[in-house]
């Protein structure tokens, strides 16, 4: 038995007096010719956060959540129920409620034949991040970060620093005899700086984290976030109105990869493609990007925010090629959509918690590096926009239209980066934006570990990355016509 | 049979007893003040897609959240586990956090003189005794109406019927205890259409606290289909400056940005584009935005806020002038003001409708853009800078000419609020931020 499975049983089963034979009996209630698949997802999550404002930590919070979700698939039908009580009675009731999708008032006991535990090398530590640092040391870290931000410039008015950690233990028991467990850490440090000059105020923020413990935040890293947040805010004090209209856009490396997440990623999730509701439906094998573009979704990168050892259905994550040299190669799948499409799952079945149904979701989505130096790329642009930091984005997967909003951008004039411009939303069409990529940089970077993706009301942590990219035509939503 | 009555109040232990126990435990641990919210809700969601059941979800949730104050130091903790051990752990966690937090002169419960003392029944609770099989039938009827509406409806993401009801007790150590039950039911439908290789998707929904206030499933389905079909064949539009009319369902977002800038934390952090604008003109003259927390059956209705403070009807904007902020006790103290009873947010914020209906407002615009969808988060509360992706229709001579997409609209909210020309009488009553369509003069549109 793996260490994580031992811990999972201790955390999730033993307190409520459950053992594996109970789980077999509950799954046995769901054994029926009409039922293709069933699973039980046990989850325990402990979360803490500390916020420093006006130089002081004024509040902290602590949350414990636990429960079990029972899901039953019959053809394209899904029945789902959950309970926040990890006890046999509640589990049985949840299973019966979920099972009514296919069963009608029956009660047959079939014992399942043991379970095979999925064994895969973890891609992160199983230690509890919340316990990795004394509370007093957490507060002193926040104070050092605050002081660093304040000392950057006399125009810094407000500094808000937050630190959060999650210790999560999950266990999957499936009707096909598989069993999996995972112990998932997550930490995050974030800094927001507000600066003021002659009555004009601007905001900058920076941060990072990943599936690690708090010791990841060395002073070198943490104070760097403080300097970066202050720098962004100060740059924006001098920003002029952004241009409006279609132009050449150079996207910086790293977090601007949110472009790929919105323009390409969501449209390649298996559920939309099975249902034929994505602008990418039925386009496998077609050219959807310039041949310099190769895009992957990779859940196996060690310690990254979007990474998982196994997904929320117990499938080990992998590196899935979505677009290879411009050709659409693959979709991201969970168990249900893979079965219905006659392909294998790709380790992309994810859910916000035990109280939510899993669906195909991204992990870390990024474009591989190309052959051009970033300076060379900027040098080719006579007039355009250089966008290096972004807020969020959104996509309409059916029409393919996507947006992402720049929070730090500059004009490019005659091959040189010049004036900063105010934030503006960029809009494009997913299926053709990558066909307009004319240069791919050799500087692949990942984001610092800040992304959260929302889909059908469920939030999950994700990562993005890309090298510097030149898009020949993208619409910039400024005000300067 | 599996009867899914969403009567969430069926429980072993009364929520009031749990709340009192928590306050008592906190006091025993030395907390000078404490407050707790304990809630339980249950319900279901069923979705029918292409005539077949797609999902049946049963929901039952519990939550308990606590804040303790040791002098002026505070700590918070929450749990979904109501066992004695878990509750004790939660109280201990909150108290432990308060050991490390700093003295904050503004921390603490609200002034007890402001607590609600009257608890009129706002008629917010009406569980729906609906079997899952009936809900499935309703969803099927809704989706069929959508798919039958037009031959160009070629696919579906399904029709959904959902029902939730629940109860929440808020109590604090200054002897306030509030106990509120509420319910919410909805029918929604998302369908797709295609023409010439291009696909469009749109939706409609109805939502109410009482089942009998819902629109019919057929109507929801037909409206969803009509909203898709009218978008088919959308083209790009060239970059220009022109009037923009926000259709009522998206115009509520303009009120959302206002609330974001008037919230206490935005103000005391100096992170609001409306800092220092109290009692000054912020909207065009004649614009009135009022809060009506006591509307019977209202989406956002509440007798008291999340700190027990009585809510009251008031103008947030009166004749274009900013008349108030959106404050809780803490942010009010920081600003040297009095709480506005908005802990937890605004409740039924209403932009007073004008005389023109939807068609009348289109005529008033004459030539410009009707925006029916907004995407992205391109709004900066600190500066008021606004730039969002949009889709909609080009309008000439007061009549819709053709669907347009893949453009942005941009400006600064301070400026946009002052350029509101008219508010329509076509009020969207479904949400907590209610408005008719809003016509704004002269906005930058970036397109091809």
mmCIF file with all atom_site columns, C-alpha atoms in Angstrom, chain A residues 67-229:
data_model
loop_
_atom_site.group_PDB
_atom_site.id
_atom_site.type_symbol
_atom_site.label_atom_id
_atom_site.label_alt_id
_atom_site.label_comp_id
_atom_site.label_asym_id
_atom_site.label_entity_id
_atom_site.label_seq_id
_atom_site.pdbx_PDB_ins_code
_atom_site.Cartn_x
_atom_site.Cartn_y
_atom_site.Cartn_z
_atom_site.occupancy
_atom_site.B_iso_or_equiv
_atom_site.pdbx_formal_charge
_atom_site.auth_seq_id
_atom_site.auth_comp_id
_atom_site.auth_asym_id
_atom_site.auth_atom_id
_atom_site.pdbx_PDB_model_num
ATOM 1   C CA . UNK A 1 67  ? -17.301 14.611 2.400   1.00 0.00 ? 67  UNK A CA 1
ATOM 2   C CA . UNK A 1 68  ? -17.949 11.956 -0.183  1.00 0.00 ? 68  UNK A CA 1
ATOM 3   C CA . UNK A 1 69  ? -19.501 12.255 -3.648  1.00 0.00 ? 69  UNK A CA 1
ATOM 4   C CA . UNK A 1 70  ? -21.120 9.238  -5.294  1.00 0.00 ? 70  UNK A CA 1
ATOM 5   C CA . UNK A 1 71  ? -21.532 9.243  -9.040  1.00 0.00 ? 71  UNK A CA 1
ATOM 6   C CA . UNK A 1 72  ? -23.255 6.740  -11.284 1.00 0.00 ? 72  UNK A CA 1
ATOM 7   C CA . UNK A 1 73  ? -23.054 6.669  -15.098 1.00 0.00 ? 73  UNK A CA 1
ATOM 8   C CA . UNK A 1 74  ? -25.564 4.845  -17.246 1.00 0.00 ? 74  UNK A CA 1
ATOM 9   C CA . UNK A 1 75  ? -25.032 5.556  -20.955 1.00 0.00 ? 75  UNK A CA 1
ATOM 10  C CA . UNK A 1 76  ? -24.974 9.334  -21.161 1.00 0.00 ? 76  UNK A CA 1
ATOM 11  C CA . UNK A 1 77  ? -26.866 9.685  -17.899 1.00 0.00 ? 77  UNK A CA 1
ATOM 12  C CA . UNK A 1 78  ? -25.220 10.703 -14.654 1.00 0.00 ? 78  UNK A CA 1
ATOM 13  C CA . UNK A 1 79  ? -26.683 10.433 -11.184 1.00 0.00 ? 79  UNK A CA 1
ATOM 14  C CA . UNK A 1 80  ? -24.891 12.265 -8.389  1.00 0.00 ? 80  UNK A CA 1
ATOM 15  C CA . UNK A 1 81  ? -25.277 12.740 -4.700  1.00 0.00 ? 81  UNK A CA 1
ATOM 16  C CA . UNK A 1 82  ? -22.966 13.639 -1.831  1.00 0.00 ? 82  UNK A CA 1
ATOM 17  C CA . UNK A 1 83  ? -22.738 13.788 1.884   1.00 0.00 ? 83  UNK A CA 1
ATOM 18  C CA . UNK A 1 84  ? -20.522 15.664 4.289   1.00 0.00 ? 84  UNK A CA 1
ATOM 19  C CA . UNK A 1 85  ? -20.739 12.780 6.724   1.00 0.00 ? 85  UNK A CA 1
ATOM 20  C CA . UNK A 1 86  ? -18.166 10.049 6.182   1.00 0.00 ? 86  UNK A CA 1
ATOM 21  C CA . UNK A 1 87  ? -20.285 7.275  7.662   1.00 0.00 ? 87  UNK A CA 1
ATOM 22  C CA . UNK A 1 88  ? -21.890 4.152  6.249   1.00 0.00 ? 88  UNK A CA 1
ATOM 23  C CA . UNK A 1 89  ? -25.491 5.364  6.575   1.00 0.00 ? 89  UNK A CA 1
ATOM 24  C CA . UNK A 1 90  ? -24.843 8.653  4.800   1.00 0.00 ? 90  UNK A CA 1
ATOM 25  C CA . UNK A 1 91  ? -22.713 6.956  2.154   1.00 0.00 ? 91  UNK A CA 1
ATOM 26  C CA . UNK A 1 92  ? -25.407 4.360  1.460   1.00 0.00 ? 92  UNK A CA 1
ATOM 27  C CA . UNK A 1 93  ? -28.075 7.064  1.169   1.00 0.00 ? 93  UNK A CA 1
ATOM 28  C CA . UNK A 1 94  ? -25.907 9.038  -1.234  1.00 0.00 ? 94  UNK A CA 1
ATOM 29  C CA . UNK A 1 95  ? -25.279 5.943  -3.342  1.00 0.00 ? 95  UNK A CA 1
ATOM 30  C CA . UNK A 1 96  ? -28.977 5.087  -3.469  1.00 0.00 ? 96  UNK A CA 1
ATOM 31  C CA . UNK A 1 97  ? -29.890 8.644  -4.462  1.00 0.00 ? 97  UNK A CA 1
ATOM 32  C CA . UNK A 1 98  ? -27.229 8.695  -7.199  1.00 0.00 ? 98  UNK A CA 1
ATOM 33  C CA . UNK A 1 99  ? -28.292 5.229  -8.349  1.00 0.00 ? 99  UNK A CA 1
ATOM 34  C CA . UNK A 1 100 ? -31.925 6.126  -8.969  1.00 0.00 ? 100 UNK A CA 1
ATOM 35  C CA . UNK A 1 101 ? -30.790 7.394  -12.350 1.00 0.00 ? 101 UNK A CA 1
ATOM 36  C CA . UNK A 1 102 ? -30.683 3.755  -13.469 1.00 0.00 ? 102 UNK A CA 1
ATOM 37  C CA . UNK A 1 103 ? -32.234 1.731  -10.704 1.00 0.00 ? 103 UNK A CA 1
ATOM 38  C CA . UNK A 1 104 ? -35.803 1.614  -9.571  1.00 0.00 ? 104 UNK A CA 1
ATOM 39  C CA . UNK A 1 105 ? -36.323 0.621  -5.957  1.00 0.00 ? 105 UNK A CA 1
ATOM 40  C CA . UNK A 1 106 ? -34.108 -2.432 -6.047  1.00 0.00 ? 106 UNK A CA 1
ATOM 41  C CA . UNK A 1 107 ? -31.746 -3.574 -3.366  1.00 0.00 ? 107 UNK A CA 1
ATOM 42  C CA . UNK A 1 108 ? -29.392 -6.291 -4.486  1.00 0.00 ? 108 UNK A CA 1
ATOM 43  C CA . UNK A 1 109 ? -26.085 -6.904 -2.826  1.00 0.00 ? 109 UNK A CA 1
ATOM 44  C CA . UNK A 1 110 ? -23.186 -7.858 -5.024  1.00 0.00 ? 110 UNK A CA 1
ATOM 45  C CA . UNK A 1 111 ? -19.744 -7.859 -3.542  1.00 0.00 ? 111 UNK A CA 1
ATOM 46  C CA . UNK A 1 112 ? -17.107 -6.306 -5.718  1.00 0.00 ? 112 UNK A CA 1
ATOM 47  C CA . UNK A 1 113 ? -13.904 -8.274 -6.075  1.00 0.00 ? 113 UNK A CA 1
ATOM 48  C CA . UNK A 1 114 ? -11.238 -6.289 -4.281  1.00 0.00 ? 114 UNK A CA 1
ATOM 49  C CA . UNK A 1 115 ? -9.461  -3.228 -5.560  1.00 0.00 ? 115 UNK A CA 1
ATOM 50  C CA . UNK A 1 116 ? -6.272  -2.493 -7.419  1.00 0.00 ? 116 UNK A CA 1
ATOM 51  C CA . UNK A 1 117 ? -4.616  0.605  -6.085  1.00 0.00 ? 117 UNK A CA 1
ATOM 52  C CA . UNK A 1 118 ? -3.297  2.895  -8.802  1.00 0.00 ? 118 UNK A CA 1
ATOM 53  C CA . UNK A 1 119 ? 0.392   3.356  -8.064  1.00 0.00 ? 119 UNK A CA 1
ATOM 54  C CA . UNK A 1 120 ? 2.186   6.242  -9.623  1.00 0.00 ? 120 UNK A CA 1
ATOM 55  C CA . UNK A 1 121 ? 5.128   8.325  -8.495  1.00 0.00 ? 121 UNK A CA 1
ATOM 56  C CA . UNK A 1 122 ? 3.758   11.478 -6.788  1.00 0.00 ? 122 UNK A CA 1
ATOM 57  C CA . UNK A 1 123 ? 4.620   14.772 -8.483  1.00 0.00 ? 123 UNK A CA 1
ATOM 58  C CA . UNK A 1 124 ? 4.584   16.692 -5.199  1.00 0.00 ? 124 UNK A CA 1
ATOM 59  C CA . UNK A 1 125 ? 5.245   16.290 -1.487  1.00 0.00 ? 125 UNK A CA 1
ATOM 60  C CA . UNK A 1 126 ? 2.656   14.697 0.817   1.00 0.00 ? 126 UNK A CA 1
ATOM 61  C CA . UNK A 1 127 ? 3.588   16.876 3.793   1.00 0.00 ? 127 UNK A CA 1
ATOM 62  C CA . UNK A 1 128 ? 0.971   19.202 5.259   1.00 0.00 ? 128 UNK A CA 1
ATOM 63  C CA . UNK A 1 129 ? 1.889   22.748 4.164   1.00 0.00 ? 129 UNK A CA 1
ATOM 64  C CA . UNK A 1 130 ? -0.076  24.328 7.010   1.00 0.00 ? 130 UNK A CA 1
ATOM 65  C CA . UNK A 1 131 ? 2.241   22.636 9.492   1.00 0.00 ? 131 UNK A CA 1
ATOM 66  C CA . UNK A 1 132 ? 5.394   23.469 7.526   1.00 0.00 ? 132 UNK A CA 1
ATOM 67  C CA . UNK A 1 133 ? 5.875   26.833 9.221   1.00 0.00 ? 133 UNK A CA 1
ATOM 68  C CA . UNK A 1 134 ? 5.052   28.180 12.685  1.00 0.00 ? 134 UNK A CA 1
ATOM 69  C CA . UNK A 1 135 ? 2.164   30.657 12.660  1.00 0.00 ? 135 UNK A CA 1
ATOM 70  C CA . UNK A 1 136 ? 4.505   33.357 13.944  1.00 0.00 ? 136 UNK A CA 1
ATOM 71  C CA . UNK A 1 137 ? 6.874   32.692 11.036  1.00 0.00 ? 137 UNK A CA 1
ATOM 72  C CA . UNK A 1 138 ? 3.984   33.023 8.553   1.00 0.00 ? 138 UNK A CA 1
ATOM 73  C CA . UNK A 1 139 ? 3.209   36.434 9.991   1.00 0.00 ? 139 UNK A CA 1
ATOM 74  C CA . UNK A 1 140 ? 6.820   37.517 9.913   1.00 0.00 ? 140 UNK A CA 1
ATOM 75  C CA . UNK A 1 141 ? 6.996   36.480 6.235   1.00 0.00 ? 141 UNK A CA 1
ATOM 76  C CA . UNK A 1 142 ? 3.963   38.645 5.457   1.00 0.00 ? 142 UNK A CA 1
ATOM 77  C CA . UNK A 1 143 ? 5.563   41.559 7.304   1.00 0.00 ? 143 UNK A CA 1
ATOM 78  C CA . UNK A 1 144 ? 8.839   41.271 5.392   1.00 0.00 ? 144 UNK A CA 1
ATOM 79  C CA . UNK A 1 145 ? 6.965   41.186 2.083   1.00 0.00 ? 145 UNK A CA 1
ATOM 80  C CA . UNK A 1 146 ? 4.954   44.264 3.071   1.00 0.00 ? 146 UNK A CA 1
ATOM 81  C CA . UNK A 1 147 ? 8.057   46.189 4.103   1.00 0.00 ? 147 UNK A CA 1
ATOM 82  C CA . UNK A 1 148 ? 9.766   45.331 0.828   1.00 0.00 ? 148 UNK A CA 1
ATOM 83  C CA . UNK A 1 149 ? 6.795   46.636 -1.193  1.00 0.00 ? 149 UNK A CA 1
ATOM 84  C CA . UNK A 1 150 ? 6.642   49.864 0.842   1.00 0.00 ? 150 UNK A CA 1
ATOM 85  C CA . UNK A 1 151 ? 10.312  50.629 0.449   1.00 0.00 ? 151 UNK A CA 1
ATOM 86  C CA . UNK A 1 152 ? 10.137  50.476 -3.357  1.00 0.00 ? 152 UNK A CA 1
ATOM 87  C CA . UNK A 1 153 ? 8.753   53.979 -3.735  1.00 0.00 ? 153 UNK A CA 1
ATOM 88  C CA . UNK A 1 154 ? 7.247   56.803 -1.703  1.00 0.00 ? 154 UNK A CA 1
ATOM 89  C CA . UNK A 1 155 ? 4.160   56.669 -3.948  1.00 0.00 ? 155 UNK A CA 1
ATOM 90  C CA . UNK A 1 156 ? 3.188   53.266 -2.515  1.00 0.00 ? 156 UNK A CA 1
ATOM 91  C CA . UNK A 1 157 ? -0.003  53.883 -0.478  1.00 0.00 ? 157 UNK A CA 1
ATOM 92  C CA . UNK A 1 158 ? -1.500  50.504 0.346   1.00 0.00 ? 158 UNK A CA 1
ATOM 93  C CA . UNK A 1 159 ? -0.019  47.033 0.476   1.00 0.00 ? 159 UNK A CA 1
ATOM 94  C CA . UNK A 1 160 ? -2.140  43.924 0.968   1.00 0.00 ? 160 UNK A CA 1
ATOM 95  C CA . UNK A 1 161 ? -0.336  40.610 1.351   1.00 0.00 ? 161 UNK A CA 1
ATOM 96  C CA . UNK A 1 162 ? -2.087  37.266 1.662   1.00 0.00 ? 162 UNK A CA 1
ATOM 97  C CA . UNK A 1 163 ? -0.805  33.788 2.366   1.00 0.00 ? 163 UNK A CA 1
ATOM 98  C CA . UNK A 1 164 ? -2.857  30.631 2.072   1.00 0.00 ? 164 UNK A CA 1
ATOM 99  C CA . UNK A 1 165 ? -2.267  26.929 2.334   1.00 0.00 ? 165 UNK A CA 1
ATOM 100 C CA . UNK A 1 166 ? -4.333  23.804 1.674   1.00 0.00 ? 166 UNK A CA 1
ATOM 101 C CA . UNK A 1 167 ? -3.774  20.250 2.840   1.00 0.00 ? 167 UNK A CA 1
ATOM 102 C CA . UNK A 1 168 ? -6.026  17.884 0.918   1.00 0.00 ? 168 UNK A CA 1
ATOM 103 C CA . UNK A 1 169 ? -6.427  14.116 1.044   1.00 0.00 ? 169 UNK A CA 1
ATOM 104 C CA . UNK A 1 170 ? -8.543  12.330 -1.565  1.00 0.00 ? 170 UNK A CA 1
ATOM 105 C CA . UNK A 1 171 ? -9.457  8.729  -2.246  1.00 0.00 ? 171 UNK A CA 1
ATOM 106 C CA . UNK A 1 172 ? -11.287 7.170  -5.177  1.00 0.00 ? 172 UNK A CA 1
ATOM 107 C CA . UNK A 1 173 ? -13.044 3.839  -5.200  1.00 0.00 ? 173 UNK A CA 1
ATOM 108 C CA . UNK A 1 174 ? -14.385 2.809  -8.601  1.00 0.00 ? 174 UNK A CA 1
ATOM 109 C CA . UNK A 1 175 ? -16.788 0.171  -9.823  1.00 0.00 ? 175 UNK A CA 1
ATOM 110 C CA . UNK A 1 176 ? -14.144 -1.185 -12.219 1.00 0.00 ? 176 UNK A CA 1
ATOM 111 C CA . UNK A 1 177 ? -12.071 -2.286 -9.234  1.00 0.00 ? 177 UNK A CA 1
ATOM 112 C CA . UNK A 1 178 ? -9.606  0.568  -9.292  1.00 0.00 ? 178 UNK A CA 1
ATOM 113 C CA . UNK A 1 179 ? -8.735  2.519  -6.239  1.00 0.00 ? 179 UNK A CA 1
ATOM 114 C CA . UNK A 1 180 ? -6.563  5.598  -5.973  1.00 0.00 ? 180 UNK A CA 1
ATOM 115 C CA . UNK A 1 181 ? -5.486  8.102  -3.375  1.00 0.00 ? 181 UNK A CA 1
ATOM 116 C CA . UNK A 1 182 ? -3.623  11.363 -3.425  1.00 0.00 ? 182 UNK A CA 1
ATOM 117 C CA . UNK A 1 183 ? -2.315  13.817 -0.853  1.00 0.00 ? 183 UNK A CA 1
ATOM 118 C CA . UNK A 1 184 ? -2.274  17.288 -2.359  1.00 0.00 ? 184 UNK A CA 1
ATOM 119 C CA . UNK A 1 185 ? -0.584  20.338 -0.915  1.00 0.00 ? 185 UNK A CA 1
ATOM 120 C CA . UNK A 1 186 ? -1.112  23.864 -2.214  1.00 0.00 ? 186 UNK A CA 1
ATOM 121 C CA . UNK A 1 187 ? 0.353   27.191 -1.157  1.00 0.00 ? 187 UNK A CA 1
ATOM 122 C CA . UNK A 1 188 ? -0.086  30.692 -2.470  1.00 0.00 ? 188 UNK A CA 1
ATOM 123 C CA . UNK A 1 189 ? 1.382   34.101 -1.628  1.00 0.00 ? 189 UNK A CA 1
ATOM 124 C CA . UNK A 1 190 ? -0.062  37.233 -3.182  1.00 0.00 ? 190 UNK A CA 1
ATOM 125 C CA . UNK A 1 191 ? 0.823   40.926 -2.995  1.00 0.00 ? 191 UNK A CA 1
ATOM 126 C CA . UNK A 1 192 ? -1.338  43.846 -4.125  1.00 0.00 ? 192 UNK A CA 1
ATOM 127 C CA . UNK A 1 193 ? 0.097   47.348 -4.162  1.00 0.00 ? 193 UNK A CA 1
ATOM 128 C CA . UNK A 1 194 ? -1.823  50.582 -4.651  1.00 0.00 ? 194 UNK A CA 1
ATOM 129 C CA . UNK A 1 195 ? 0.178   53.647 -5.629  1.00 0.00 ? 195 UNK A CA 1
ATOM 130 C CA . UNK A 1 196 ? -0.934  57.254 -5.855  1.00 0.00 ? 196 UNK A CA 1
ATOM 131 C CA . UNK A 1 197 ? 0.500   60.267 -7.635  1.00 0.00 ? 197 UNK A CA 1
ATOM 132 C CA . UNK A 1 198 ? -1.243  63.618 -8.067  1.00 0.00 ? 198 UNK A CA 1
ATOM 133 C CA . UNK A 1 199 ? -4.623  62.043 -7.307  1.00 0.00 ? 199 UNK A CA 1
ATOM 134 C CA . UNK A 1 200 ? -4.176  59.233 -9.825  1.00 0.00 ? 200 UNK A CA 1
ATOM 135 C CA . UNK A 1 201 ? -4.219  55.753 -8.349  1.00 0.00 ? 201 UNK A CA 1
ATOM 136 C CA . UNK A 1 202 ? -3.112  52.479 -9.897  1.00 0.00 ? 202 UNK A CA 1
ATOM 137 C CA . UNK A 1 203 ? -2.864  48.928 -8.688  1.00 0.00 ? 203 UNK A CA 1
ATOM 138 C CA . UNK A 1 204 ? -0.352  46.152 -9.310  1.00 0.00 ? 204 UNK A CA 1
ATOM 139 C CA . UNK A 1 205 ? -0.313  42.609 -8.078  1.00 0.00 ? 205 UNK A CA 1
ATOM 140 C CA . UNK A 1 206 ? 2.037   39.672 -8.160  1.00 0.00 ? 206 UNK A CA 1
ATOM 141 C CA . UNK A 1 207 ? 2.399   36.352 -6.458  1.00 0.00 ? 207 UNK A CA 1
ATOM 142 C CA . UNK A 1 208 ? 2.908   32.679 -6.877  1.00 0.00 ? 208 UNK A CA 1
ATOM 143 C CA . UNK A 1 209 ? 2.839   29.267 -5.355  1.00 0.00 ? 209 UNK A CA 1
ATOM 144 C CA . UNK A 1 210 ? 2.248   25.660 -6.229  1.00 0.00 ? 210 UNK A CA 1
ATOM 145 C CA . UNK A 1 211 ? 1.863   22.173 -4.822  1.00 0.00 ? 211 UNK A CA 1
ATOM 146 C CA . UNK A 1 212 ? 4.532   22.691 -2.176  1.00 0.00 ? 212 UNK A CA 1
ATOM 147 C CA . UNK A 1 213 ? 4.811   23.754 1.435   1.00 0.00 ? 213 UNK A CA 1
ATOM 148 C CA . UNK A 1 214 ? 5.433   27.240 2.799   1.00 0.00 ? 214 UNK A CA 1
ATOM 149 C CA . UNK A 1 215 ? 9.200   26.800 2.808   1.00 0.00 ? 215 UNK A CA 1
ATOM 150 C CA . UNK A 1 216 ? 8.992   27.401 -0.949  1.00 0.00 ? 216 UNK A CA 1
ATOM 151 C CA . UNK A 1 217 ? 8.610   31.115 -0.188  1.00 0.00 ? 217 UNK A CA 1
ATOM 152 C CA . UNK A 1 218 ? 12.233  32.017 0.361   1.00 0.00 ? 218 UNK A CA 1
ATOM 153 C CA . UNK A 1 219 ? 12.880  35.708 0.932   1.00 0.00 ? 219 UNK A CA 1
ATOM 154 C CA . UNK A 1 220 ? 14.412  35.874 -2.525  1.00 0.00 ? 220 UNK A CA 1
ATOM 155 C CA . UNK A 1 221 ? 11.148  34.674 -4.091  1.00 0.00 ? 221 UNK A CA 1
ATOM 156 C CA . UNK A 1 222 ? 8.656   36.339 -1.738  1.00 0.00 ? 222 UNK A CA 1
ATOM 157 C CA . UNK A 1 223 ? 10.321  39.775 -1.713  1.00 0.00 ? 223 UNK A CA 1
ATOM 158 C CA . UNK A 1 224 ? 10.532  39.505 -5.487  1.00 0.00 ? 224 UNK A CA 1
ATOM 159 C CA . UNK A 1 225 ? 6.707   39.360 -5.626  1.00 0.00 ? 225 UNK A CA 1
ATOM 160 C CA . UNK A 1 226 ? 6.604   42.575 -3.566  1.00 0.00 ? 226 UNK A CA 1
ATOM 161 C CA . UNK A 1 227 ? 8.969   44.386 -5.946  1.00 0.00 ? 227 UNK A CA 1
ATOM 162 C CA . UNK A 1 228 ? 7.073   43.093 -8.971  1.00 0.00 ? 228 UNK A CA 1
ATOM 163 C CA . UNK A 1 229 ? 3.679   44.247 -7.663  1.00 0.00 ? 229 UNK A CA 1
#
